[in-house]
Short mmCIF file of N, CA and C in Angstrom, two decimals:
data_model
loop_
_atom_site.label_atom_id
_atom_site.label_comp_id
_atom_site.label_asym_id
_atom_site.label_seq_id
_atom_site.Cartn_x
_atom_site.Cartn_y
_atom_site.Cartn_z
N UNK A 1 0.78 -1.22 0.00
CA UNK A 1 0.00 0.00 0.00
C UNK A 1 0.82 1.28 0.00
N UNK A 2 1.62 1.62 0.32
CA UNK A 2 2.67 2.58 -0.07
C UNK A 2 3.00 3.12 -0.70
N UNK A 3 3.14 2.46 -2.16
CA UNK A 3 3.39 2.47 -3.32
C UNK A 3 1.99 3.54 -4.07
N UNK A 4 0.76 3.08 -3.49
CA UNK A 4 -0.47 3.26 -4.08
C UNK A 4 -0.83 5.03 -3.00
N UNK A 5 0.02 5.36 -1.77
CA UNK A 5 -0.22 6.53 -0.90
C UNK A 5 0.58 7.76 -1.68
N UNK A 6 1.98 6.88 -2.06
CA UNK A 6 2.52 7.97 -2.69
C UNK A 6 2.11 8.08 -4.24
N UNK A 7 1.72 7.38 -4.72
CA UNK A 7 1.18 7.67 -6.14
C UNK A 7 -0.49 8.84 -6.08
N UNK A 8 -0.92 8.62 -5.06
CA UNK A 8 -2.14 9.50 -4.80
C UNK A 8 -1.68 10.83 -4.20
N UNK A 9 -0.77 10.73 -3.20
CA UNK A 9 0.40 11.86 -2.94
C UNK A 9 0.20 12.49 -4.06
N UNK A 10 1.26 12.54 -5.19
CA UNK A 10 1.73 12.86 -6.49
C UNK A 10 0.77 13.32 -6.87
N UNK A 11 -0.38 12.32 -7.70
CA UNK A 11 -1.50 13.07 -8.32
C UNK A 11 -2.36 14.18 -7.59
N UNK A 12 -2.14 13.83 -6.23
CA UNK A 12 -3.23 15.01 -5.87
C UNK A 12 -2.46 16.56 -6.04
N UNK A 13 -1.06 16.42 -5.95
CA UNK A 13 -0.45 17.19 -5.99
C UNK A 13 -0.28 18.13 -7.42
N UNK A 14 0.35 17.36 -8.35
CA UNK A 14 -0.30 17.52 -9.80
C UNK A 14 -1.73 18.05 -10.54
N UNK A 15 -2.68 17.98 -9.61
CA UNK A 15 -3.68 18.26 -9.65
C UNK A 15 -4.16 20.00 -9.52
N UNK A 16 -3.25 20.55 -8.71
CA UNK A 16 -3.02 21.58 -8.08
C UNK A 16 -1.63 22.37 -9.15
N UNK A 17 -1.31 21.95 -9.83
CA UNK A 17 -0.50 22.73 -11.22
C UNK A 17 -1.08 23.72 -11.93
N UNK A 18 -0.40 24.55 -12.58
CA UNK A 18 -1.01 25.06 -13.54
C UNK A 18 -1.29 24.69 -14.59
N UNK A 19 -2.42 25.14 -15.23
CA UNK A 19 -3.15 24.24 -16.50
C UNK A 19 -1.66 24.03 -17.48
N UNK A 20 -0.72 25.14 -17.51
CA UNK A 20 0.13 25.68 -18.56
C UNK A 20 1.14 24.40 -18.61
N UNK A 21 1.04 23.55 -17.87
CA UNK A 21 1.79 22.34 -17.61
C UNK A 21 1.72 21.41 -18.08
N UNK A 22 0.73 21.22 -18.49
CA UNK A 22 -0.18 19.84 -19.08
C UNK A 22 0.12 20.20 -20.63
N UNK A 23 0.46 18.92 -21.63
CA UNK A 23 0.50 19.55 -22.96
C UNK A 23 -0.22 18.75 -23.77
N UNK A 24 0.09 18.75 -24.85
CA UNK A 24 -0.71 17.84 -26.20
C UNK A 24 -0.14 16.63 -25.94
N UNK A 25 0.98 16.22 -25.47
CA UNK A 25 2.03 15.08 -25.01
C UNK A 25 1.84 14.47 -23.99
N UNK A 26 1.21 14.97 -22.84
CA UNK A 26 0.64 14.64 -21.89
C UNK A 26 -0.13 13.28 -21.71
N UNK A 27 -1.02 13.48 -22.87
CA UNK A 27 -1.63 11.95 -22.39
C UNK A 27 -1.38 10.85 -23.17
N UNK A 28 -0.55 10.75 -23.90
CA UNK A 28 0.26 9.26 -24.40
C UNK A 28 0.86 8.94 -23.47
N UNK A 29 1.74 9.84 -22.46
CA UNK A 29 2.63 9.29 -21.47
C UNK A 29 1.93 9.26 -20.11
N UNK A 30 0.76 9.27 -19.98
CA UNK A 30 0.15 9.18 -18.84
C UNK A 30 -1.23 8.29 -18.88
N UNK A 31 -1.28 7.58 -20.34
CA UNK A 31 -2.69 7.00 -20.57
C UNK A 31 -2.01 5.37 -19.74
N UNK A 32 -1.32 4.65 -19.32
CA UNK A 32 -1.19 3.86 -19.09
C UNK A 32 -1.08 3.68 -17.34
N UNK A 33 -1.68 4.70 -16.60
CA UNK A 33 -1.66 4.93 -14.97
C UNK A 33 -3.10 4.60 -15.10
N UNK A 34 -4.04 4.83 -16.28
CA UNK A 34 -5.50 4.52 -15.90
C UNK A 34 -5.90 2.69 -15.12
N UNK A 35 -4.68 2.12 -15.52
CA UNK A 35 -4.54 0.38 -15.21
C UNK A 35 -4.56 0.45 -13.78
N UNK A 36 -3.75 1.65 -12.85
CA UNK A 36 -3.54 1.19 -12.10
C UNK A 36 -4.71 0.53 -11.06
N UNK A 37 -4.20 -0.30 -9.99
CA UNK A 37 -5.54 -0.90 -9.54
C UNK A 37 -6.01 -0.65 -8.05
N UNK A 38 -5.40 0.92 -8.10
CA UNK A 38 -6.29 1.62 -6.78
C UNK A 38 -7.34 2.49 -7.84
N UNK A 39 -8.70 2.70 -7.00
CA UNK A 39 -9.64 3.62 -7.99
C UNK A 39 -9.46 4.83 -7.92
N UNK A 40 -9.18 5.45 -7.04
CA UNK A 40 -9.01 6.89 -6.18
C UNK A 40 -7.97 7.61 -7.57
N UNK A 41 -6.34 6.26 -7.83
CA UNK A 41 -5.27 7.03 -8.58
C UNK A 41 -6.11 6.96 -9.72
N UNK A 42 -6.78 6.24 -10.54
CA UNK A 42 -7.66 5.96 -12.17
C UNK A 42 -8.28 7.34 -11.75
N UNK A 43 -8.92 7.49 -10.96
CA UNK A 43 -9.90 8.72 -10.83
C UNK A 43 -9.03 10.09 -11.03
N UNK A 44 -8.30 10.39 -10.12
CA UNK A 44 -6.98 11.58 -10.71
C UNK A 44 -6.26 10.89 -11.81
N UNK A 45 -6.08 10.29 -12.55
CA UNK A 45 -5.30 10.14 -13.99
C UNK A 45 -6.06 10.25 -14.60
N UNK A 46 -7.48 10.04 -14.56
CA UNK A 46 -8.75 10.23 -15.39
C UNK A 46 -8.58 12.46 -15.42
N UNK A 47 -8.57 12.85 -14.28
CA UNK A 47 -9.11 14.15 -14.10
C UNK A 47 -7.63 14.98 -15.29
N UNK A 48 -6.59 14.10 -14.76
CA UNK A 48 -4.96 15.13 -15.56
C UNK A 48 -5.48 14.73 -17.01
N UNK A 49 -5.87 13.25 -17.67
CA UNK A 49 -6.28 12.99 -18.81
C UNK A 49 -7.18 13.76 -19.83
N UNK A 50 -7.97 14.24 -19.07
CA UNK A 50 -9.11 14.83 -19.54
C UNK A 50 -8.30 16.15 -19.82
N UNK A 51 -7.99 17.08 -18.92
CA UNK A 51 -7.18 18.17 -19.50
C UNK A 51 -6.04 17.77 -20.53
N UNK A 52 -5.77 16.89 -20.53
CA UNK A 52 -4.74 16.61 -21.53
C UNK A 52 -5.21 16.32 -22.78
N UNK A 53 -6.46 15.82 -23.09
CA UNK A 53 -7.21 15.86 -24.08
C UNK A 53 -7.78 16.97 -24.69
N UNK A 54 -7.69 17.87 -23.96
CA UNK A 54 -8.60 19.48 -24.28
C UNK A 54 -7.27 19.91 -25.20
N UNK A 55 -6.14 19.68 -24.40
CA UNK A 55 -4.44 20.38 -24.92
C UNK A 55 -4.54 19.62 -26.31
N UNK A 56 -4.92 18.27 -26.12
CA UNK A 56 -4.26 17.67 -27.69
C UNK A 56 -5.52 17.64 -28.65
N UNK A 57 -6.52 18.03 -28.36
CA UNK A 57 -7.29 18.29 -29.52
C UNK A 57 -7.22 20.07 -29.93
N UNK A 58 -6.95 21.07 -28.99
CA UNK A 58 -6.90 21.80 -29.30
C UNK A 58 -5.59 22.18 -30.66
N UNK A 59 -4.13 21.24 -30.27
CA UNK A 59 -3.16 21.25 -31.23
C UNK A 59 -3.53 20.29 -32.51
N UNK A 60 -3.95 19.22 -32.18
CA UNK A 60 -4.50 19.16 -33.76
C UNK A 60 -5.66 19.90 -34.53
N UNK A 61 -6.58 20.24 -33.81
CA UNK A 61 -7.39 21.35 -34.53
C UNK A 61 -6.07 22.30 -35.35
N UNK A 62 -5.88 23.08 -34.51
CA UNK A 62 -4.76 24.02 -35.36
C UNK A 62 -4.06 23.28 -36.10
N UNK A 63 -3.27 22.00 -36.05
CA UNK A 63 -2.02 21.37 -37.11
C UNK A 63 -2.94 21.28 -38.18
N UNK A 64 -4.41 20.96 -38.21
CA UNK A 64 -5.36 20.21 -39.43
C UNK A 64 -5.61 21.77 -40.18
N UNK A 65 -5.77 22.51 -39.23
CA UNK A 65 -6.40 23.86 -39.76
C UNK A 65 -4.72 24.63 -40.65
N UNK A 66 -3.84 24.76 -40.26
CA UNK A 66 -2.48 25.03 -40.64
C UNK A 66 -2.15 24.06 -42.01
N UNK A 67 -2.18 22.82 -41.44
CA UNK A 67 -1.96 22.01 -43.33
C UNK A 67 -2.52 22.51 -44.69
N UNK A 68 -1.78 22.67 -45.30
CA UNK A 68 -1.80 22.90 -46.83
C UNK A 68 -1.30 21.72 -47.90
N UNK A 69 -0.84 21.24 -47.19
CA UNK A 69 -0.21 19.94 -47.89
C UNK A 69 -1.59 19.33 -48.78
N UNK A 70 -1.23 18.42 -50.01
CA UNK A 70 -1.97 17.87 -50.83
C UNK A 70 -2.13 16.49 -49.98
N UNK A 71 -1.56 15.93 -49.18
CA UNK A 71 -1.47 14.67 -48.68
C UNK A 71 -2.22 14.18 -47.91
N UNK A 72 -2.52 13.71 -47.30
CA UNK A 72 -3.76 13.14 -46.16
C UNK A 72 -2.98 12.83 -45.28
N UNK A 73 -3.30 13.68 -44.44
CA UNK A 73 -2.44 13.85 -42.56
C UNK A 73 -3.05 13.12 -41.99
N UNK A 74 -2.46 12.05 -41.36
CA UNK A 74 -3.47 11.09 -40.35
C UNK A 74 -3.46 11.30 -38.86
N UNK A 75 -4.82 11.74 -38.49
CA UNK A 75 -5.04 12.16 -37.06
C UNK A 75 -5.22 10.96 -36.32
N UNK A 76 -4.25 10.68 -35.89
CA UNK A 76 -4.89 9.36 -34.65
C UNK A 76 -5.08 9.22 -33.25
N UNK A 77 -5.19 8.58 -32.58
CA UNK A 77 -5.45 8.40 -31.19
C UNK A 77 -4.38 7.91 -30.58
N UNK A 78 -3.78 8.28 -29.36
CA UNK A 78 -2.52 7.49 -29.16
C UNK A 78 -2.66 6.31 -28.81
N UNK A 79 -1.30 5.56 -29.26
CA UNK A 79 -1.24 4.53 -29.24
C UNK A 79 -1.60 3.59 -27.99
N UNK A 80 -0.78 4.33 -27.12
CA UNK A 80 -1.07 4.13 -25.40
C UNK A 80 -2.21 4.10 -24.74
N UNK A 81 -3.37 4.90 -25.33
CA UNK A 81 -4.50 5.06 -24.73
C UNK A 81 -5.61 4.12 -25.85
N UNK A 82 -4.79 3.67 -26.74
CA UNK A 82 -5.96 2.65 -27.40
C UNK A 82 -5.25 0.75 -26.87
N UNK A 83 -3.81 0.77 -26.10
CA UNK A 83 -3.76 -0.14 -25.65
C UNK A 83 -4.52 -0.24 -24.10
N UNK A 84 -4.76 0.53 -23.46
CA UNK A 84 -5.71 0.56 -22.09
C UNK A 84 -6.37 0.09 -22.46
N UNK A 85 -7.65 0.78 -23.37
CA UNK A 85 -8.84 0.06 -23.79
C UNK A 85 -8.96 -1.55 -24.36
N UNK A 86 -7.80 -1.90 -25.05
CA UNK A 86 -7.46 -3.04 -25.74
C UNK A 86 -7.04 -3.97 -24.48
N UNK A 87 -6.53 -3.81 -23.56
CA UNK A 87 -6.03 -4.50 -22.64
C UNK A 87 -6.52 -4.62 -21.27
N UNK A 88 -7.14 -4.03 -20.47
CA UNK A 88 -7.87 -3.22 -19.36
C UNK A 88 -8.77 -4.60 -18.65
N UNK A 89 -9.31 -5.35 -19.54
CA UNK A 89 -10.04 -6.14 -19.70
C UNK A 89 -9.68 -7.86 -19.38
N UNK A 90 -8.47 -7.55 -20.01
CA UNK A 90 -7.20 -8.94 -19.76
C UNK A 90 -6.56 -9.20 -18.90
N UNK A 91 -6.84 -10.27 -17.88
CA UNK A 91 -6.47 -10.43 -16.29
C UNK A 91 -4.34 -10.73 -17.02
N UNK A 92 -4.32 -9.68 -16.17
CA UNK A 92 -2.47 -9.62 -16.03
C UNK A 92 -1.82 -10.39 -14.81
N UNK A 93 -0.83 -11.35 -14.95
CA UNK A 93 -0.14 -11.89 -13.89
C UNK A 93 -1.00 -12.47 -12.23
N UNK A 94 -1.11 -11.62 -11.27
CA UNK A 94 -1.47 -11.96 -10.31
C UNK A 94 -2.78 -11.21 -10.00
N UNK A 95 -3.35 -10.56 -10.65
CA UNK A 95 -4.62 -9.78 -10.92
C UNK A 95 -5.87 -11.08 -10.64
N UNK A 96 -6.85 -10.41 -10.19
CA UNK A 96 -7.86 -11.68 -9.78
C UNK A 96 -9.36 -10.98 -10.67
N UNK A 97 -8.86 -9.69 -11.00
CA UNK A 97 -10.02 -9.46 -12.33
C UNK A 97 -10.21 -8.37 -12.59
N UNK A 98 -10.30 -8.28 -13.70
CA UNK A 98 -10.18 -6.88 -14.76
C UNK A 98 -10.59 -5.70 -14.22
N UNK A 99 -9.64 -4.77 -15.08
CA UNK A 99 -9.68 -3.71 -14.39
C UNK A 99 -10.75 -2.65 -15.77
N UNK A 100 -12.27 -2.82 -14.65
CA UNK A 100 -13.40 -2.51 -15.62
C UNK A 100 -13.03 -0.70 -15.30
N UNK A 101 -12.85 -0.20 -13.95
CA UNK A 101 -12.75 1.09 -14.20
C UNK A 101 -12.40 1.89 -15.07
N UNK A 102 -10.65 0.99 -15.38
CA UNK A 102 -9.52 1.58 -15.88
C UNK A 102 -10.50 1.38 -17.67
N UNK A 103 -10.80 0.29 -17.90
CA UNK A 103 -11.21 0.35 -19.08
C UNK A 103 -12.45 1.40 -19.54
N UNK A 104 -13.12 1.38 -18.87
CA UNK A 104 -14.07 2.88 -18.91
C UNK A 104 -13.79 4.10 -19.00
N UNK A 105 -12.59 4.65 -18.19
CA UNK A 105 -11.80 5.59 -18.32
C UNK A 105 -11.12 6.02 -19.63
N UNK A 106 -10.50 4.39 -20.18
CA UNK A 106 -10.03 5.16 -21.01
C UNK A 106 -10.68 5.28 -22.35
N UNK A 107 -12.21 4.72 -22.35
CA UNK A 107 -13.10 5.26 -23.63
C UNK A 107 -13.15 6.05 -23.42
N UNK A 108 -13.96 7.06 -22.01
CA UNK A 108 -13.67 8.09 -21.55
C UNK A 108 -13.28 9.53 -22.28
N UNK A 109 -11.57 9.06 -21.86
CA UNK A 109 -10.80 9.59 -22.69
C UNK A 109 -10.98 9.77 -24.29
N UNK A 110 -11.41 8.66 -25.11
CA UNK A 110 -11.14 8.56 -26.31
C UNK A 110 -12.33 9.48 -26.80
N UNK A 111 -13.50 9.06 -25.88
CA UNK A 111 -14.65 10.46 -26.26
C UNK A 111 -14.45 11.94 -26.24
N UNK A 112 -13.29 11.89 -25.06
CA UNK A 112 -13.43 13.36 -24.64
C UNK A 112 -12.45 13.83 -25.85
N UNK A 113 -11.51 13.31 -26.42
CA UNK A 113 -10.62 13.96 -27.51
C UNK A 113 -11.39 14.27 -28.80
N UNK A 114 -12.89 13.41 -28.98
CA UNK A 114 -13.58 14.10 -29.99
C UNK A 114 -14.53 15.48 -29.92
N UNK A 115 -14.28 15.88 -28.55
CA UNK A 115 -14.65 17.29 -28.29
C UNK A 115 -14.34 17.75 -28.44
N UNK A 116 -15.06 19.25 -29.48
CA UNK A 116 -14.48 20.11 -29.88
C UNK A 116 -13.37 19.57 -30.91
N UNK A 117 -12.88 18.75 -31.33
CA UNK A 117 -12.07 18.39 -32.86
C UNK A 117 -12.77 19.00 -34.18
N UNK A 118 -12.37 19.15 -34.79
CA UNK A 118 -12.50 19.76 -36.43
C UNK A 118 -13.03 18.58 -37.11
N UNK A 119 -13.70 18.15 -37.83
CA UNK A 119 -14.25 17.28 -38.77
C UNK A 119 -13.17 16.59 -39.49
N UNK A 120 -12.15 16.87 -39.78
CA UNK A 120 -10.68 16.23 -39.97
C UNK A 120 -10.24 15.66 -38.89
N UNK A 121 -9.93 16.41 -37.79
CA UNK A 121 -9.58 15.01 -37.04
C UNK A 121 -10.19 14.23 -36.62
N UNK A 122 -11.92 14.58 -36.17
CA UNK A 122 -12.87 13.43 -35.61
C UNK A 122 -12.79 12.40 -36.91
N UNK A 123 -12.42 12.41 -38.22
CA UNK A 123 -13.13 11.75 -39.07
C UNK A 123 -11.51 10.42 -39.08
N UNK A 124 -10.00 10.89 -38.53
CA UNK A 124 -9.43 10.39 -38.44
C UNK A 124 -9.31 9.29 -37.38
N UNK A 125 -9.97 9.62 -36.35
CA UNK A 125 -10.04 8.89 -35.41
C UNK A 125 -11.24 7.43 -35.46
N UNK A 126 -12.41 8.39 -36.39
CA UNK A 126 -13.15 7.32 -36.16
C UNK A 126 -12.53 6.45 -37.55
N UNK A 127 -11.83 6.84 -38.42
CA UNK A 127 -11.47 5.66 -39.57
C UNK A 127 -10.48 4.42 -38.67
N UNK A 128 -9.48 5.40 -37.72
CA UNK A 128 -8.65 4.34 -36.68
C UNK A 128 -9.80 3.70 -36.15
N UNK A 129 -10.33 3.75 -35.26
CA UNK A 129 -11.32 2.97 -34.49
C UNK A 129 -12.12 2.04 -35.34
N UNK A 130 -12.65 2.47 -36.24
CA UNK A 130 -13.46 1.48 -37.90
C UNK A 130 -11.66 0.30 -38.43
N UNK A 131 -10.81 0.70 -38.00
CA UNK A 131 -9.65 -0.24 -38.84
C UNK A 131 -9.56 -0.74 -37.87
N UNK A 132 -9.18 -0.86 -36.94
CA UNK A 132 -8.97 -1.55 -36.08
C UNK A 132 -10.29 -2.16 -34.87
N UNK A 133 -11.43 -2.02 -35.48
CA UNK A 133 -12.25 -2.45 -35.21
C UNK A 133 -12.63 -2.47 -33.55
N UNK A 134 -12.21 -1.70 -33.51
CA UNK A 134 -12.48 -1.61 -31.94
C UNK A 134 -13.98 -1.27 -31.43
N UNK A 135 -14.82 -0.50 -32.05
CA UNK A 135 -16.63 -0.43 -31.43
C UNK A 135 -17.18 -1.95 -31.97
N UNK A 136 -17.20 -2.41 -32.82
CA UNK A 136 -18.34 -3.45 -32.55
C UNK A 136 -17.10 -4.65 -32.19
N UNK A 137 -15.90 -4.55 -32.17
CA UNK A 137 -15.27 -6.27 -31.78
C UNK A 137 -15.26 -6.06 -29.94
N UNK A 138 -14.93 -4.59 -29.93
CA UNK A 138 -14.65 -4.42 -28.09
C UNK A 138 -15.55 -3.58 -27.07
N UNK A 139 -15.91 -2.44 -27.93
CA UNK A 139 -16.54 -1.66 -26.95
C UNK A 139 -17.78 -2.32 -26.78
N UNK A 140 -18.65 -2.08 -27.95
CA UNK A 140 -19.93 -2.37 -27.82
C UNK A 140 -20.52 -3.74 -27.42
N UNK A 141 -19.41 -4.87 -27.27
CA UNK A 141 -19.87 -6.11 -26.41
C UNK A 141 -19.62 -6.18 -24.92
N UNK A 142 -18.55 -5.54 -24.95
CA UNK A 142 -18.24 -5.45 -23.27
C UNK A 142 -19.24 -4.72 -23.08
N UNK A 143 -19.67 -3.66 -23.31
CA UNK A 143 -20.06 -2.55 -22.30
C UNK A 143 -22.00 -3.37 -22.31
N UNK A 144 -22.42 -3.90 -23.43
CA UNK A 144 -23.73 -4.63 -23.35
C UNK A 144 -23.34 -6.22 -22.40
N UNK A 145 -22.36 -6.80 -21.92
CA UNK A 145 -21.80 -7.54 -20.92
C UNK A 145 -22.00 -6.57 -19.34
N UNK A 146 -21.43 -5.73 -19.45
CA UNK A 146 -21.12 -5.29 -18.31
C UNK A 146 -22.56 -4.48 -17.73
N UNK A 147 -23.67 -3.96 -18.82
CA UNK A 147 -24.82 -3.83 -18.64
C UNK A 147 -25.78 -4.98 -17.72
N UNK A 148 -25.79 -6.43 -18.37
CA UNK A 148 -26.28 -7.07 -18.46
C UNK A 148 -25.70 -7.58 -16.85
N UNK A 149 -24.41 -7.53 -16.16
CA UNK A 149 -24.28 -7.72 -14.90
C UNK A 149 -24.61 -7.24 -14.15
N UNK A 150 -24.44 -5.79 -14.27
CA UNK A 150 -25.01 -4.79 -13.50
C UNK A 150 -26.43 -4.98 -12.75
N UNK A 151 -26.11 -5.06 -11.54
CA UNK A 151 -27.67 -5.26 -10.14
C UNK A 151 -28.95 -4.41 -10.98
N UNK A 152 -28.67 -3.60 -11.30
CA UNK A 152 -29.91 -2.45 -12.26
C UNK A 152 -30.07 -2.71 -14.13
N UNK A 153 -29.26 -3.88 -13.99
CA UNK A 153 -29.37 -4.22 -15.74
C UNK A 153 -30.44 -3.98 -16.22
N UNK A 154 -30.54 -3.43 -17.49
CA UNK A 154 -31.48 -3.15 -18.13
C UNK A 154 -31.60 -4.49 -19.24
N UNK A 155 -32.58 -5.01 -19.74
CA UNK A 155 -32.36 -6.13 -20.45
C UNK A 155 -32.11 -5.66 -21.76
N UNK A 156 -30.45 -6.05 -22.28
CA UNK A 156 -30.15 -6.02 -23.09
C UNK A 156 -29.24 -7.26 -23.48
N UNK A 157 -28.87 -8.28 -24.56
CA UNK A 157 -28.36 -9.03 -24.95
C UNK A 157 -27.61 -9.14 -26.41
N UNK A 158 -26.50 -9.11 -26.40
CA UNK A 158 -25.91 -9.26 -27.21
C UNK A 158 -26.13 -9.72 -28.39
N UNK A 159 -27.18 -10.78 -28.63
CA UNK A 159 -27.43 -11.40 -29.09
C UNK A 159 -28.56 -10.67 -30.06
N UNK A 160 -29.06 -10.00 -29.47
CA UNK A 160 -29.92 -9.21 -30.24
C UNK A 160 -29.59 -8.27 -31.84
N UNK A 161 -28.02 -8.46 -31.37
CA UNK A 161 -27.57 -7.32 -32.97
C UNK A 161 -26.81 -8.24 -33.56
N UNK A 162 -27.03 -8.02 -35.04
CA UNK A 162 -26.33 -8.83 -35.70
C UNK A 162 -24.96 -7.91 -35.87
N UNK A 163 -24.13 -8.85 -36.22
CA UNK A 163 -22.94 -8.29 -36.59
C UNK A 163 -22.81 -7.36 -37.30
N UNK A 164 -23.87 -7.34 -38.19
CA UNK A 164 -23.25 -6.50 -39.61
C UNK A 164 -24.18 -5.13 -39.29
N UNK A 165 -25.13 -4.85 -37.92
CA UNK A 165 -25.71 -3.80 -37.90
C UNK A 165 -24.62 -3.37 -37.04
N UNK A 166 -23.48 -3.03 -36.17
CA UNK A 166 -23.06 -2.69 -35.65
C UNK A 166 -21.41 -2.40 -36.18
N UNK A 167 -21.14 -2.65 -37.44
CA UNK A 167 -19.81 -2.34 -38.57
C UNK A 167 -20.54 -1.39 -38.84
#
């Protein structure tokens, strides 16, 4: 537990920065603390994330708006924060079961970077997410799973959509 006092230490502390601190860079190198498996630290890496998402959509707005190039600039999602989501889910080593927070968080995240984006980059992100298939192979079954456990489930079943309405 130590380990998990001073890591809440830190963030709370960080928390208390100036916005001017946080950059467009920010959350590739910080999307992988959402794993961790106290909720309190996911919850402050969630709160620095989110500002870090405002920073990096605000710089690609401008990089998309600035291009002149004839070429097709590809806006993507970082890499780091589409392995959370990809992984979050997958019991690691001595783990006794998935870490559903961390995986919520970091859709979370992936929503909050389409705020406020320019139609160029939202349209880049969702072609990443459509290639790599991530809404109908990951999101949209877990999260109708994790419905369906839930004490207040609403009846919904997987089973109900075909594959090809949800591509």
């Amino acid at each position: 537990m130590p380990r998990s006092i001073c890591w809440e230490t830190a963030f709370s502390i960080m928390q208390e920065l100036p916005p001017s601190l946080v950059d467009h860079e920010s959350l590739p190198n910080m999307a992988h603390l959402l794993l961790d498996p106290s909720p309190e630290i996911a919850k402050m890496v969630y709160a620095l994330l989110h500002a870090a998402s405002k920073k990096r959509t605000e710089y690609l707005v401008v990089e998309a708006g600035v291009d002149t190039s004839t070429e097709t600039a590809k806006y993507e999602l970082p890499a780091e924060l589409l392995q959370v989501v990809q992984t979050a889910l997958i019991l690691q080593g001595d783990q006794a079961e998935p870490n559903i927070l961390g995986y919520l968080l970091g859709w979370m995240v992936i929503f909050d970077l389409f705020n406020d984006a320019s139609l160029r980059v939202k349209m880049g992100y969702a072609s990443q997410l459509r290639d790599l298939d991530l809404i109908s192979s990951n999101f949209l079954p877990n999260i109708l799973d994790l419905a369906a456990r839930s004490k207040r489930a609403w009846s919904c079943s997987r089973s109900r959509f075909a594959q090809r309405q949800l591509k």
